[in-house]
CSV table of C-alpha atoms in Angstrom, one decimal:
chain,number,residue,atom,x,y,z
W,1,UNK,CA,-6.3,-10.6,4.6
W,2,UNK,CA,-2.9,-10.2,4.3
W,3,UNK,CA,0.1,-12.7,6.4
W,4,UNK,CA,1.3,-9.0,8.2
W,5,UNK,CA,-0.7,-8.2,10.9
W,6,UNK,CA,0.9,-4.5,10.6
W,7,UNK,CA,-1.0,-4.7,6.9
W,8,UNK,CA,-3.8,-5.5,7.8
W,9,UNK,CA,-4.3,-2.7,10.6
W,10,UNK,CA,-3.4,0.1,7.7
W,11,UNK,CA,-6.7,-0.3,6.1
W,12,UNK,CA,-5.3,-0.3,2.3
W,13,UNK,CA,-7.3,1.5,0.1
W,14,UNK,CA,-8.7,0.9,-3.3
W,15,UNK,CA,-6.1,-1.5,-5.1
W,16,UNK,CA,-7.4,0.5,-8.5
W,17,UNK,CA,-6.5,3.8,-6.4
W,18,UNK,CA,-4.2,6.5,-8.7
W,19,UNK,CA,-0.9,7.5,-6.2
W,20,UNK,CA,0.9,10.2,-8.3
W,21,UNK,CA,4.3,11.2,-6.5
W,22,UNK,CA,4.9,14.8,-7.2
W,23,UNK,CA,7.2,16.2,-8.8
W,24,UNK,CA,9.8,18.0,-6.4
W,25,UNK,CA,7.8,15.4,-3.6
W,26,UNK,CA,11.2,13.5,-3.3
W,27,UNK,CA,13.4,17.0,-2.5
W,28,UNK,CA,16.4,17.6,-3.8
W,29,UNK,CA,19.3,15.9,-3.8
W,30,UNK,CA,22.4,16.6,-1.5
W,31,UNK,CA,26.2,14.5,-2.1
W,32,UNK,CA,27.6,12.7,0.6
W,33,UNK,CA,31.4,13.2,1.8
W,34,UNK,CA,32.4,10.7,3.8
W,35,UNK,CA,35.4,11.2,6.7
W,36,UNK,CA,36.9,8.0,8.1
W,37,UNK,CA,39.0,9.2,11.1
W,38,UNK,CA,40.2,12.0,12.0
W,39,UNK,CA,42.9,14.1,9.9
W,40,UNK,CA,41.8,12.0,6.5
W,41,UNK,CA,40.2,13.4,3.5
W,42,UNK,CA,36.3,13.6,3.1
W,43,UNK,CA,35.9,11.5,0.2
W,44,UNK,CA,32.5,11.2,-1.9
W,45,UNK,CA,30.4,8.4,-1.6
W,46,UNK,CA,27.0,8.8,-3.0
W,47,UNK,CA,24.0,11.0,-2.1
W,48,UNK,CA,20.9,11.8,-0.3
W,49,UNK,CA,17.5,12.9,-0.9
W,50,UNK,CA,16.6,15.7,1.6
W,51,UNK,CA,14.5,18.9,1.8
W,52,UNK,CA,17.8,21.1,3.6
W,53,UNK,CA,21.3,20.3,4.0
W,54,UNK,CA,20.4,19.7,8.2
W,55,UNK,CA,18.2,16.9,6.8
W,56,UNK,CA,20.6,15.5,4.8
W,57,UNK,CA,22.8,15.1,7.3
W,58,UNK,CA,20.6,13.1,9.6
W,59,UNK,CA,19.9,11.1,6.0
W,60,UNK,CA,23.2,11.2,4.6
W,61,UNK,CA,24.1,9.2,8.8
W,62,UNK,CA,21.7,6.9,8.0
W,63,UNK,CA,22.6,5.9,4.9
W,64,UNK,CA,26.2,6.1,4.6
W,65,UNK,CA,27.7,6.1,8.7
W,66,UNK,CA,25.6,3.1,10.0
W,67,UNK,CA,28.4,0.1,9.8
W,68,UNK,CA,31.9,1.3,8.6
W,69,UNK,CA,33.6,4.1,11.0
W,70,UNK,CA,33.0,7.4,10.1
W,71,UNK,CA,33.9,10.8,12.2
W,72,UNK,CA,32.2,13.3,10.9
W,73,UNK,CA,29.9,13.9,7.3
W,74,UNK,CA,30.0,17.1,4.6
W,75,UNK,CA,26.7,17.6,2.4
W,76,UNK,CA,26.8,19.6,-0.3
W,77,UNK,CA,24.0,20.2,-3.0
W,78,UNK,CA,24.6,18.4,-6.2
W,79,UNK,CA,23.6,21.6,-7.7
W,80,UNK,CA,26.5,23.7,-6.4
W,81,UNK,CA,28.9,21.3,-7.4
W,82,UNK,CA,30.9,22.5,-10.2
W,83,UNK,CA,32.9,20.1,-12.8
W,84,UNK,CA,35.0,19.8,-15.6
W,85,UNK,CA,32.6,18.9,-18.7
W,86,UNK,CA,34.0,15.7,-18.8
W,87,UNK,CA,34.8,15.6,-22.2
W,88,UNK,CA,37.6,17.8,-21.8
W,89,UNK,CA,39.3,15.5,-19.8
W,90,UNK,CA,42.0,15.7,-22.7
W,91,UNK,CA,43.4,19.0,-20.7
W,92,UNK,CA,44.7,16.6,-18.0
W,93,UNK,CA,47.0,14.8,-20.6
W,94,UNK,CA,50.5,14.9,-18.8
W,95,UNK,CA,53.5,16.6,-21.2
W,96,UNK,CA,55.9,13.4,-20.6
W,97,UNK,CA,58.8,15.6,-19.6
W,98,UNK,CA,58.1,16.8,-16.4
W,99,UNK,CA,60.6,15.7,-14.7
W,100,UNK,CA,61.7,18.8,-13.5
W,101,UNK,CA,57.9,18.4,-10.9
W,102,UNK,CA,59.7,15.2,-10.0
W,103,UNK,CA,61.6,14.5,-6.5
W,104,UNK,CA,63.5,12.2,-9.0
W,105,UNK,CA,64.2,15.4,-11.7
W,106,UNK,CA,67.0,16.4,-9.1
W,107,UNK,CA,70.2,14.3,-8.9
W,108,UNK,CA,72.3,15.5,-6.0
W,109,UNK,CA,74.4,12.4,-5.5
W,110,UNK,CA,75.6,12.3,-8.3
W,111,UNK,CA,77.6,15.8,-7.7
W,112,UNK,CA,78.0,14.9,-4.4
W,113,UNK,CA,80.0,12.1,-4.8
W,114,UNK,CA,82.1,13.0,-7.9
W,115,UNK,CA,83.1,16.5,-5.7
W,116,UNK,CA,83.9,13.6,-3.4
W,117,UNK,CA,86.2,12.0,-5.4
W,118,UNK,CA,88.2,15.0,-7.0
W,119,UNK,CA,90.8,15.9,-5.2
W,120,UNK,CA,89.3,18.6,-3.4
W,121,UNK,CA,86.7,17.2,-2.2
W,122,UNK,CA,89.3,14.1,-0.5
W,123,UNK,CA,91.9,16.7,1.0
W,124,UNK,CA,88.3,18.6,2.1
W,125,UNK,CA,87.3,15.5,3.8
W,126,UNK,CA,90.8,14.5,5.8
R,1,UNK,CA,35.2,24.3,-22.0
R,2,UNK,CA,33.3,25.0,-18.6
R,3,UNK,CA,29.9,24.8,-20.2
R,4,UNK,CA,28.5,21.5,-21.4
R,5,UNK,CA,26.5,18.7,-20.0
R,6,UNK,CA,28.1,18.0,-16.5
R,7,UNK,CA,27.9,21.4,-14.7
R,8,UNK,CA,25.2,22.7,-12.2
R,9,UNK,CA,24.9,25.8,-12.1
R,10,UNK,CA,22.0,26.4,-12.0
R,11,UNK,CA,19.5,23.4,-11.1
R,12,UNK,CA,20.6,21.0,-12.6
R,13,UNK,CA,20.4,21.6,-16.4
R,14,UNK,CA,22.3,18.7,-17.2
R,15,UNK,CA,20.9,17.7,-20.7
R,16,UNK,CA,19.9,14.1,-21.0
R,17,UNK,CA,21.0,13.6,-24.7
R,18,UNK,CA,18.8,11.8,-26.9
R,19,UNK,CA,21.6,10.0,-29.1
R,20,UNK,CA,20.3,8.1,-31.5
R,21,UNK,CA,22.7,5.1,-32.2
R,22,UNK,CA,23.1,5.7,-36.2
R,23,UNK,CA,23.0,9.3,-35.7
R,24,UNK,CA,26.6,9.6,-34.5
R,25,UNK,CA,28.8,6.6,-36.0
R,26,UNK,CA,31.8,7.9,-34.6
R,27,UNK,CA,30.7,8.7,-31.2
R,28,UNK,CA,29.1,5.7,-30.9
R,29,UNK,CA,32.6,3.6,-32.3
R,30,UNK,CA,34.8,5.5,-29.7
R,31,UNK,CA,32.1,4.5,-26.8
R,32,UNK,CA,31.9,1.1,-27.2
R,33,UNK,CA,36.4,1.6,-27.8
R,34,UNK,CA,36.1,3.0,-24.7
R,35,UNK,CA,33.9,0.2,-22.9
R,36,UNK,CA,36.0,-2.6,-24.4
R,37,UNK,CA,38.6,-1.5,-22.9
R,38,UNK,CA,37.8,-1.4,-19.3
R,39,UNK,CA,37.2,2.5,-19.0
R,40,UNK,CA,33.5,3.3,-17.3
R,41,UNK,CA,31.0,5.4,-18.6
R,42,UNK,CA,30.0,8.2,-16.6
R,43,UNK,CA,27.0,10.5,-16.0
R,44,UNK,CA,28.3,13.0,-18.6
R,45,UNK,CA,29.7,11.1,-21.1
R,46,UNK,CA,27.9,10.5,-24.4
R,47,UNK,CA,25.9,7.5,-24.5
R,48,UNK,CA,22.9,5.2,-27.0
R,49,UNK,CA,20.2,6.1,-26.3
R,50,UNK,CA,19.0,2.7,-26.3
R,51,UNK,CA,22.4,2.0,-23.8
R,52,UNK,CA,20.5,4.8,-21.6
R,53,UNK,CA,17.3,3.8,-21.7
R,54,UNK,CA,18.7,-0.3,-20.9
R,55,UNK,CA,20.4,1.0,-18.1
R,56,UNK,CA,17.6,2.9,-16.4
R,57,UNK,CA,15.0,0.0,-16.6
R,58,UNK,CA,17.7,-2.0,-15.1
R,59,UNK,CA,18.6,0.1,-12.1
R,60,UNK,CA,15.2,1.5,-11.4
R,61,UNK,CA,13.5,-2.7,-11.7
R,62,UNK,CA,16.7,-3.0,-9.4
R,63,UNK,CA,16.0,-0.4,-7.0
R,64,UNK,CA,12.3,-1.5,-6.7
R,65,UNK,CA,13.1,-5.0,-5.9
R,66,UNK,CA,14.7,-3.0,-3.0
R,67,UNK,CA,12.1,-2.0,-1.3
R,68,UNK,CA,9.5,-4.1,-2.4
R,69,UNK,CA,11.7,-7.4,-1.1
R,70,UNK,CA,11.7,-5.1,2.4
R,71,UNK,CA,8.1,-6.3,2.5
R,72,UNK,CA,7.8,-10.1,3.1
R,73,UNK,CA,10.6,-9.8,5.5
R,74,UNK,CA,9.6,-6.5,7.4
R,75,UNK,CA,6.6,-9.1,8.3
R,76,UNK,CA,8.7,-11.3,10.0
R,77,UNK,CA,10.7,-8.8,12.1
R,78,UNK,CA,8.0,-8.5,15.2
R,79,UNK,CA,7.6,-12.3,15.0
R,80,UNK,CA,11.4,-13.4,14.8
R,81,UNK,CA,12.6,-16.0,17.1
R,82,UNK,CA,14.8,-13.8,19.6
R,83,UNK,CA,17.0,-11.1,20.6
R,84,UNK,CA,19.6,-11.4,17.9
R,85,UNK,CA,17.6,-13.0,15.2
R,86,UNK,CA,15.5,-9.6,15.8
R,87,UNK,CA,18.3,-7.4,15.9
R,88,UNK,CA,20.0,-9.3,12.5
R,89,UNK,CA,16.7,-9.3,10.5
R,90,UNK,CA,15.6,-5.3,11.4
R,91,UNK,CA,19.6,-4.3,10.6
R,92,UNK,CA,19.3,-6.3,7.2
R,93,UNK,CA,15.1,-5.0,6.3
R,94,UNK,CA,17.3,-1.3,6.6
R,95,UNK,CA,20.0,-1.8,4.5
R,96,UNK,CA,17.2,-3.5,1.7
R,97,UNK,CA,15.9,0.2,1.8
R,98,UNK,CA,19.1,2.0,1.9
R,99,UNK,CA,20.2,0.0,-1.5
R,100,UNK,CA,17.4,1.3,-3.1
R,101,UNK,CA,17.5,4.7,-2.1
R,102,UNK,CA,21.3,3.8,-3.3
R,103,UNK,CA,20.2,2.3,-6.6
R,104,UNK,CA,17.2,5.2,-7.6
R,105,UNK,CA,20.8,7.5,-7.3
R,106,UNK,CA,22.2,5.4,-10.0
R,107,UNK,CA,19.6,5.5,-11.9
R,108,UNK,CA,19.3,9.3,-11.7
R,109,UNK,CA,22.4,10.4,-12.7
R,110,UNK,CA,20.6,9.1,-16.2
R,111,UNK,CA,18.0,11.5,-15.8
R,112,UNK,CA,14.8,9.7,-14.4
R,113,UNK,CA,13.7,11.6,-11.3
R,114,UNK,CA,12.9,9.5,-8.5
R,115,UNK,CA,9.5,10.3,-8.8
R,116,UNK,CA,8.9,9.1,-12.2
R,117,UNK,CA,10.1,5.7,-11.5
R,118,UNK,CA,7.9,5.4,-8.0
R,119,UNK,CA,5.0,6.4,-10.2
R,120,UNK,CA,5.7,3.8,-12.4
R,121,UNK,CA,6.2,1.6,-9.9
R,122,UNK,CA,2.9,2.1,-8.3
R,123,UNK,CA,0.3,2.3,-11.5
R,124,UNK,CA,1.9,-1.3,-12.0
R,125,UNK,CA,4.5,-0.1,-14.7
R,126,UNK,CA,7.6,-1.2,-14.1
R,127,UNK,CA,8.3,-4.0,-12.6
R,128,UNK,CA,10.4,-5.8,-9.9
R,129,UNK,CA,12.2,-9.1,-8.6
R,130,UNK,CA,9.2,-11.5,-9.5
R,131,UNK,CA,10.5,-13.5,-5.9
R,132,UNK,CA,8.8,-10.7,-3.9
R,133,UNK,CA,5.2,-11.5,-5.3
R,134,UNK,CA,5.1,-14.6,-3.3
R,135,UNK,CA,4.7,-14.8,0.1
R,136,UNK,CA,6.7,-15.4,3.5
R,137,UNK,CA,4.4,-17.8,5.3
R,138,UNK,CA,6.6,-19.0,8.3
R,139,UNK,CA,10.0,-18.3,10.0
R,140,UNK,CA,11.6,-20.7,7.7
R,141,UNK,CA,10.4,-18.7,4.6
R,142,UNK,CA,12.9,-16.1,6.2
R,143,UNK,CA,16.1,-18.3,6.1
R,144,UNK,CA,14.9,-19.6,2.8
R,145,UNK,CA,14.9,-15.4,1.6
R,146,UNK,CA,18.2,-14.9,3.2
R,147,UNK,CA,19.7,-17.8,2.3
R,148,UNK,CA,19.2,-18.4,-1.0
R,149,UNK,CA,17.4,-15.5,-2.5
R,150,UNK,CA,20.6,-13.2,-1.4
R,151,UNK,CA,23.0,-15.4,-2.8
R,152,UNK,CA,21.1,-15.3,-6.1
R,153,UNK,CA,21.4,-12.3,-5.3
R,154,UNK,CA,25.2,-11.3,-5.2
R,155,UNK,CA,25.9,-13.6,-8.0
R,156,UNK,CA,23.6,-11.1,-10.4
R,157,UNK,CA,24.9,-7.9,-8.1
R,158,UNK,CA,29.0,-9.4,-8.5
R,159,UNK,CA,28.4,-9.2,-12.5
R,160,UNK,CA,26.5,-6.5,-12.7
R,161,UNK,CA,29.6,-4.1,-10.6
R,162,UNK,CA,32.3,-5.3,-13.4
R,163,UNK,CA,29.6,-3.5,-15.8
R,164,UNK,CA,30.5,-0.1,-17.7
R,165,UNK,CA,27.8,2.4,-15.9
R,166,UNK,CA,30.3,4.2,-12.9
R,167,UNK,CA,27.3,5.3,-10.7
R,168,UNK,CA,25.9,1.9,-11.1
R,169,UNK,CA,29.3,-0.2,-10.0
R,170,UNK,CA,29.8,2.5,-6.9
R,171,UNK,CA,26.4,1.7,-5.6
R,172,UNK,CA,27.1,-2.1,-6.3
R,173,UNK,CA,30.4,-2.4,-4.4
R,174,UNK,CA,28.6,-0.9,-1.6
R,175,UNK,CA,25.6,-3.2,-2.0
R,176,UNK,CA,28.2,-6.5,-2.2
R,177,UNK,CA,29.9,-5.7,0.8
R,178,UNK,CA,26.5,-5.3,2.9
R,179,UNK,CA,24.7,-8.4,1.3
R,180,UNK,CA,28.1,-11.0,2.5
R,181,UNK,CA,26.6,-10.1,6.2
R,182,UNK,CA,23.0,-10.8,4.3
R,183,UNK,CA,23.8,-14.1,3.5
R,184,UNK,CA,25.9,-14.9,6.1
R,185,UNK,CA,23.2,-14.1,8.7
R,186,UNK,CA,20.9,-15.7,6.3
R,187,UNK,CA,23.0,-19.1,6.0
R,188,UNK,CA,22.9,-19.4,9.7
R,189,UNK,CA,19.1,-19.4,10.8
R,190,UNK,CA,18.6,-21.6,7.9
R,191,UNK,CA,21.8,-23.9,9.3
R,192,UNK,CA,19.8,-23.5,12.9
R,193,UNK,CA,16.8,-25.0,11.5
R,194,UNK,CA,18.1,-27.8,9.1
R,195,UNK,CA,20.6,-28.9,12.4
R,196,UNK,CA,17.3,-28.4,15.0
R,197,UNK,CA,14.3,-30.7,16.3
R,198,UNK,CA,12.0,-32.8,13.4
R,199,UNK,CA,10.0,-30.2,13.9
R,200,UNK,CA,12.4,-27.5,12.5
R,201,UNK,CA,13.4,-29.5,9.3
R,202,UNK,CA,9.9,-29.7,8.5
R,203,UNK,CA,9.2,-26.4,8.2
R,204,UNK,CA,12.3,-25.8,6.2
R,205,UNK,CA,12.0,-28.8,4.0
R,206,UNK,CA,8.5,-27.2,3.3
R,207,UNK,CA,9.2,-23.7,2.9
R,208,UNK,CA,12.2,-25.0,0.2
R,209,UNK,CA,9.5,-26.9,-1.9
R,210,UNK,CA,7.6,-23.6,-2.0
R,211,UNK,CA,10.3,-21.3,-2.7
R,212,UNK,CA,12.1,-23.8,-5.7
R,213,UNK,CA,10.2,-22.3,-8.1
R,214,UNK,CA,10.5,-18.6,-7.6
R,215,UNK,CA,14.1,-19.1,-6.7
R,216,UNK,CA,14.4,-21.2,-10.5
R,217,UNK,CA,12.6,-17.8,-11.9
R,218,UNK,CA,15.0,-15.4,-10.6
R,219,UNK,CA,17.5,-14.9,-13.6
R,220,UNK,CA,14.5,-15.1,-15.5
R,221,UNK,CA,14.0,-16.9,-18.9
R,222,UNK,CA,16.7,-19.2,-20.5
R,223,UNK,CA,18.8,-18.0,-22.8
R,224,UNK,CA,17.3,-19.1,-26.4
R,225,UNK,CA,14.0,-16.8,-25.1
R,226,UNK,CA,15.5,-13.6,-24.2
R,227,UNK,CA,16.0,-11.0,-26.9
R,228,UNK,CA,19.0,-8.1,-27.7
R,229,UNK,CA,21.0,-9.1,-25.0
R,230,UNK,CA,24.3,-9.7,-27.0
R,231,UNK,CA,24.2,-6.1,-27.7
R,232,UNK,CA,24.1,-5.6,-24.0
R,233,UNK,CA,26.5,-7.6,-23.4
R,234,UNK,CA,29.2,-5.7,-25.8
R,235,UNK,CA,27.7,-2.8,-23.9
R,236,UNK,CA,28.8,-4.3,-20.5
R,237,UNK,CA,24.9,-3.7,-19.2
R,238,UNK,CA,24.4,-7.7,-18.7
R,239,UNK,CA,27.6,-9.3,-18.0
R,240,UNK,CA,26.7,-12.7,-17.8
R,241,UNK,CA,23.2,-14.8,-19.1
R,242,UNK,CA,20.4,-15.8,-17.3
R,243,UNK,CA,21.2,-19.7,-17.8
R,244,UNK,CA,25.4,-19.1,-16.9
R,245,UNK,CA,24.2,-17.2,-13.7
R,246,UNK,CA,21.4,-19.7,-13.4
R,247,UNK,CA,24.0,-22.2,-13.4
R,248,UNK,CA,27.0,-20.9,-11.3
R,249,UNK,CA,24.3,-20.4,-8.8
R,250,UNK,CA,22.9,-24.2,-8.8
R,251,UNK,CA,26.8,-25.1,-8.5
R,252,UNK,CA,27.3,-23.3,-5.6
R,253,UNK,CA,24.1,-23.5,-3.4
R,254,UNK,CA,22.3,-26.7,-4.1
R,255,UNK,CA,25.7,-29.1,-2.7
R,256,UNK,CA,25.1,-27.0,0.6
R,257,UNK,CA,21.0,-28.2,0.2
R,258,UNK,CA,22.0,-31.8,-0.3
R,259,UNK,CA,24.5,-32.3,2.6
R,260,UNK,CA,22.2,-31.3,5.0
R,261,UNK,CA,20.3,-34.0,3.9
R,262,UNK,CA,17.9,-32.2,2.7
R,263,UNK,CA,15.4,-32.1,-1.3
R,264,UNK,CA,14.9,-30.4,-3.7
R,265,UNK,CA,11.2,-30.8,-5.4
R,266,UNK,CA,12.9,-31.7,-8.8
R,267,UNK,CA,14.0,-35.2,-9.7
R,268,UNK,CA,15.5,-34.5,-12.4
R,269,UNK,CA,18.1,-31.5,-11.0
R,270,UNK,CA,21.3,-32.9,-11.9
R,271,UNK,CA,24.7,-32.4,-12.5
R,272,UNK,CA,25.5,-33.4,-16.2
R,273,UNK,CA,29.4,-34.4,-15.2
R,274,UNK,CA,30.2,-34.0,-18.7
R,275,UNK,CA,29.0,-31.2,-19.9
R,276,UNK,CA,29.6,-29.0,-16.7
R,277,UNK,CA,26.3,-28.4,-16.5
R,278,UNK,CA,23.3,-28.1,-14.5
R,279,UNK,CA,19.9,-30.3,-15.5
R,280,UNK,CA,16.5,-29.1,-14.2
R,281,UNK,CA,12.8,-29.4,-15.2
R,282,UNK,CA,11.4,-26.3,-16.9
R,283,UNK,CA,10.0,-24.5,-14.2
R,284,UNK,CA,6.9,-23.3,-16.0
R,285,UNK,CA,7.6,-20.4,-17.2
R,286,UNK,CA,3.9,-19.5,-18.2
R,287,UNK,CA,3.9,-19.3,-14.0
R,288,UNK,CA,7.0,-16.7,-14.0
R,289,UNK,CA,4.8,-14.3,-16.4
R,290,UNK,CA,2.0,-14.4,-15.4
R,291,UNK,CA,3.0,-13.3,-11.6
R,292,UNK,CA,5.1,-10.9,-13.4
R,293,UNK,CA,1.9,-9.5,-15.1
R,294,UNK,CA,0.2,-8.7,-11.7
R,295,UNK,CA,-1.4,-12.4,-11.2
R,296,UNK,CA,0.6,-13.6,-8.1
R,297,UNK,CA,-0.3,-14.2,-5.1
R,298,UNK,CA,1.1,-10.8,-3.1
R,299,UNK,CA,1.3,-8.6,-6.1
R,300,UNK,CA,-1.3,-6.2,-5.2
R,301,UNK,CA,-0.5,-6.2,-1.5
R,302,UNK,CA,3.1,-4.9,-2.4
R,303,UNK,CA,2.3,-2.2,-4.7
R,304,UNK,CA,-1.1,-1.5,-2.2
R,305,UNK,CA,1.2,-1.2,1.0
R,306,UNK,CA,3.5,1.1,-1.6
R,307,UNK,CA,0.9,3.3,-2.1
R,308,UNK,CA,-0.3,3.4,1.6
R,309,UNK,CA,3.0,4.5,2.2
R,310,UNK,CA,3.1,7.5,-0.1
R,311,UNK,CA,-0.2,8.7,0.5
R,312,UNK,CA,0.0,9.0,4.2
R,313,UNK,CA,3.8,10.0,4.3
R,314,UNK,CA,2.8,12.7,1.8
R,315,UNK,CA,2.0,15.6,4.3
R,316,UNK,CA,5.2,14.9,5.7
R,317,UNK,CA,7.1,15.2,2.4
R,318,UNK,CA,5.4,18.5,1.1
R,319,UNK,CA,5.0,20.7,4.6
R,320,UNK,CA,9.1,20.7,4.4
R,321,UNK,CA,8.8,20.8,0.7
R,322,UNK,CA,10.8,23.9,-0.9
R,323,UNK,CA,8.6,25.2,-3.2
R,324,UNK,CA,10.6,28.2,-5.5
R,325,UNK,CA,13.5,25.3,-5.5
R,326,UNK,CA,14.1,23.5,-8.7
R,327,UNK,CA,15.0,19.8,-8.6
R,328,UNK,CA,18.4,18.6,-9.6
R,329,UNK,CA,19.9,15.3,-11.0
R,330,UNK,CA,23.0,13.6,-8.8
R,331,UNK,CA,26.4,14.0,-9.8
R,332,UNK,CA,27.8,10.9,-9.6
């Protein structure tokens, strides 16, 4: 007898019976992306097992949107995600000399000040 | 450059690389350096076979514990005292199942399928936390579980969330956030009984007496008997020793129990002021091993309920199954 009346109602089977779950019976894996507020990016939060994308959305809502704020979710099959090999991460190494890509690489104020201090600049302003 | 193990064009073809530690000393050294620098290991990274094996074991058992742990508490949903307690308990049990899912996914990134994990649970090959082999006899048991077992789990999970494996850390971050509500609602229900009528206090004291041994077992056998934990600590699979975690737990929670005028069933339990460590009687490790190997009061029922669920849910899963689709592993 169990302490749980629901368990007693189940009529549990033979404790020695072998129950086996088949490969694929728990369906396929979908990656989940969560959008916290309108206008924000969708961010990867984890994954769910589901038989198709519609069910994946339902499970994702249950799993990743039951507490914190959420306005939208995306799901995509894990198999469809293409990524670089992690061993190739050195290709993202930055050339240190990239001031031409940065706002700080362009010093307009220096030129303006120099111009203002020159005779041409002072006469024009006055 | 686009080849290799981290691309899932074909239904997940990522090879689970069964590296041997001694095969590739250079890779091992780079791997250990990376961990020493505090970097995370991700699913596509090279890792020693032993690291993979130990992590699967750890995360899988953690996942099973979440799922089985929902059973003793779930028993009390229909009988929870009052609507608010019932709502909170339903939410907690749902969270635990969600944690199981997050953890199964993290373990799957290492190459073991969910079906294989469930089959190992059902056959008894794979273990889960020993505390769930004990029954929740009264409502006071539920408050002791919700307060003290969850508190112990948090000590363990916060430590593990600073480990080296990325997917496990990310799952634990979310889990710890939700567990803080579990602990708070457990503490609240515990305090309500502790500050209630004599009958309520008696019921709580009785539950504490029964749960103290399993709680002392929670963090596992003493350090002097546990094997190969040095390598696991270096790899940041294990983040703190069993005795250190137990000590931390006692430090945080024994005073909270004693301040309510409740007692713990161990006459030797005290904090040694000189060493700063807690001293306690031997919590009967023979019983711990007997229960974990199937000899506890609820082992059979827990597994039978899981088997029932798998068996009776099969037709639904099968009806929705896509037989032509090949299985994939999670990306991260």
